[in-house]
XYZ file of C-alpha atoms in Angstrom:
129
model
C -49.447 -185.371 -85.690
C -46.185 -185.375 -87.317
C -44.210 -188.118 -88.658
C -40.451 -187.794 -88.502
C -38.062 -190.401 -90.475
C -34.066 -189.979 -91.072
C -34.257 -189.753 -94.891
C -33.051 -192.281 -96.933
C -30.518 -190.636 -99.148
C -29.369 -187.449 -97.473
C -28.517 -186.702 -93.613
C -31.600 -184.760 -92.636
C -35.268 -185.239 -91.154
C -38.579 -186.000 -93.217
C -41.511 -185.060 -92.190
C -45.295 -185.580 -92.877
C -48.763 -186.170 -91.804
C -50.027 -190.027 -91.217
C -51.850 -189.932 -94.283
C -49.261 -190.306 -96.334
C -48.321 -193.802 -94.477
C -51.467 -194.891 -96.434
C -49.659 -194.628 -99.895
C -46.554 -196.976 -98.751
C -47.244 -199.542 -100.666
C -48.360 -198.497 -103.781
C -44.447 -196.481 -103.351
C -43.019 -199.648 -103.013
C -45.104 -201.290 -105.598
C -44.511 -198.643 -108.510
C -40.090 -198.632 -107.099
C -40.011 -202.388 -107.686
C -41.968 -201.716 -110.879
C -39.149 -199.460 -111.923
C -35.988 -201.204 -110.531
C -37.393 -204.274 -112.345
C -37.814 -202.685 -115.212
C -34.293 -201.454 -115.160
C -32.942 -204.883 -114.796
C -31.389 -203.639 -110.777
C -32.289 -205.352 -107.713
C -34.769 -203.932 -105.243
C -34.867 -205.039 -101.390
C -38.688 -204.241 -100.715
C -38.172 -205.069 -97.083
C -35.198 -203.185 -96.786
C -36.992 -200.037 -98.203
C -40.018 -200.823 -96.453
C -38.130 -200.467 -92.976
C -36.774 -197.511 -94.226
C -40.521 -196.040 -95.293
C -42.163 -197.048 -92.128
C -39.014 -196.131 -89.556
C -40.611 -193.170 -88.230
C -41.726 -191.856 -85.029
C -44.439 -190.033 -84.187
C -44.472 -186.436 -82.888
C -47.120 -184.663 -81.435
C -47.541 -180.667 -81.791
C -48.393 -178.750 -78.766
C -50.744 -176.306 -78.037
C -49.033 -173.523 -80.044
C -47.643 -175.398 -83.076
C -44.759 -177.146 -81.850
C -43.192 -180.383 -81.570
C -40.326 -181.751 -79.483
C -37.679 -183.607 -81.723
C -36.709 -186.952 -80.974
C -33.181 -187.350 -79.723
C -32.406 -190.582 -81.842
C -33.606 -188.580 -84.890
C -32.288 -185.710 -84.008
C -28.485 -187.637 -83.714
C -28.623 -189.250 -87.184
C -29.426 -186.093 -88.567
C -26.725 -184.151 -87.060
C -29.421 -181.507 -85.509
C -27.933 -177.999 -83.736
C -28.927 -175.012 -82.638
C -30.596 -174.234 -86.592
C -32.676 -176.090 -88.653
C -33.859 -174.968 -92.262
C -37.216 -176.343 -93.371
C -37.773 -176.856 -97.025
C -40.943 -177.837 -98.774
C -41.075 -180.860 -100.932
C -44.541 -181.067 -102.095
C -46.687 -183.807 -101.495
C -43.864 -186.140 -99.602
C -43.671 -183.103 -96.588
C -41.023 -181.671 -95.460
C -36.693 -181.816 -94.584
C -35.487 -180.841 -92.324
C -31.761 -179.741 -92.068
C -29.028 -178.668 -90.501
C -27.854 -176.166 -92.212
C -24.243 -177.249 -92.208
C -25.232 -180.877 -93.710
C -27.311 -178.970 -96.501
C -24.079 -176.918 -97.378
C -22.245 -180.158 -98.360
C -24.289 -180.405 -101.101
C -23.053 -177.108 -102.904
C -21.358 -178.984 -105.881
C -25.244 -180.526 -106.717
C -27.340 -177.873 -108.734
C -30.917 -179.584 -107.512
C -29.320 -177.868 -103.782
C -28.939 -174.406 -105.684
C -32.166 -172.657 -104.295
C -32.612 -174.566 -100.915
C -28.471 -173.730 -99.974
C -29.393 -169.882 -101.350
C -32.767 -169.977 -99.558
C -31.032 -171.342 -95.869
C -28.067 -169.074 -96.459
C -30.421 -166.119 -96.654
C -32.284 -166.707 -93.714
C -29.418 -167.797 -91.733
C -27.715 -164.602 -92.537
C -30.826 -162.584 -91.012
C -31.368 -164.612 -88.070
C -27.461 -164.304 -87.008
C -28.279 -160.731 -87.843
C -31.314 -160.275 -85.597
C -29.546 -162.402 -82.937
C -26.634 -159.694 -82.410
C -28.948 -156.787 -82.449
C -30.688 -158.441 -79.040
């Protein structure tokens, strides 16, 4: 099973396995830990909609899933996605053009590269065929 959320910040898809759902609240706890201790407001139930706003995606028989539409609007999802790794929080999932808009941010460096790269072959392989 996959679980597929609009992310909070940017305009792409996060995804991860159900377990994860299990260490909510302690991520709410330890954020209004921090935003206390920084003297700035926290909403926990605003954040908490935003944590546990996702739907549920099953795989198929041969790995794949079937994206939501709703998701796949507020995400601004095409014809390409890029995938990138984010340790133990899953997975984004972008369109490639969205993750371009982040060029002037440095933390975007090796994911814009990374897309870029395999774009470029894909687009490649596509006009071969």
């Amino acid at each position: 099973m996959l679980c597929l959320a609009k992310h909070a910040e940017w305009k792409c898809l996060v995804g991860f396995g159900l377990s994860r759902v299990d260490d909510f609240e302690a991520q709410l706890d330890a954020e209004q830990t921090r935003a206390d201790g920084a003297g700035k407001p926290f909403n926990r139930d605003s954040r908490a909609m935003q944590l546990y706003n996702f739907q549920q995606v099953p795989f198929d028989g041969s790995g794949r899933f079937t994206m939501p539409e709703a998701l796949a609007g507020l995400a601004a999802v095409g014809d390409q996605l890029f995938f990138q790794g984010i340790g133990r929080t899953g997975i984004l999932i972008w369109n490639p053009d969205e993750l371009y808009k982040h060029a002037d941010d440095p933390a975007f460096e090796a994911a814009i590269a990374t897309c870029r790269s395999l774009q470029e072959a894909e687009l490649a392989k596509a006009k071969k065929s």
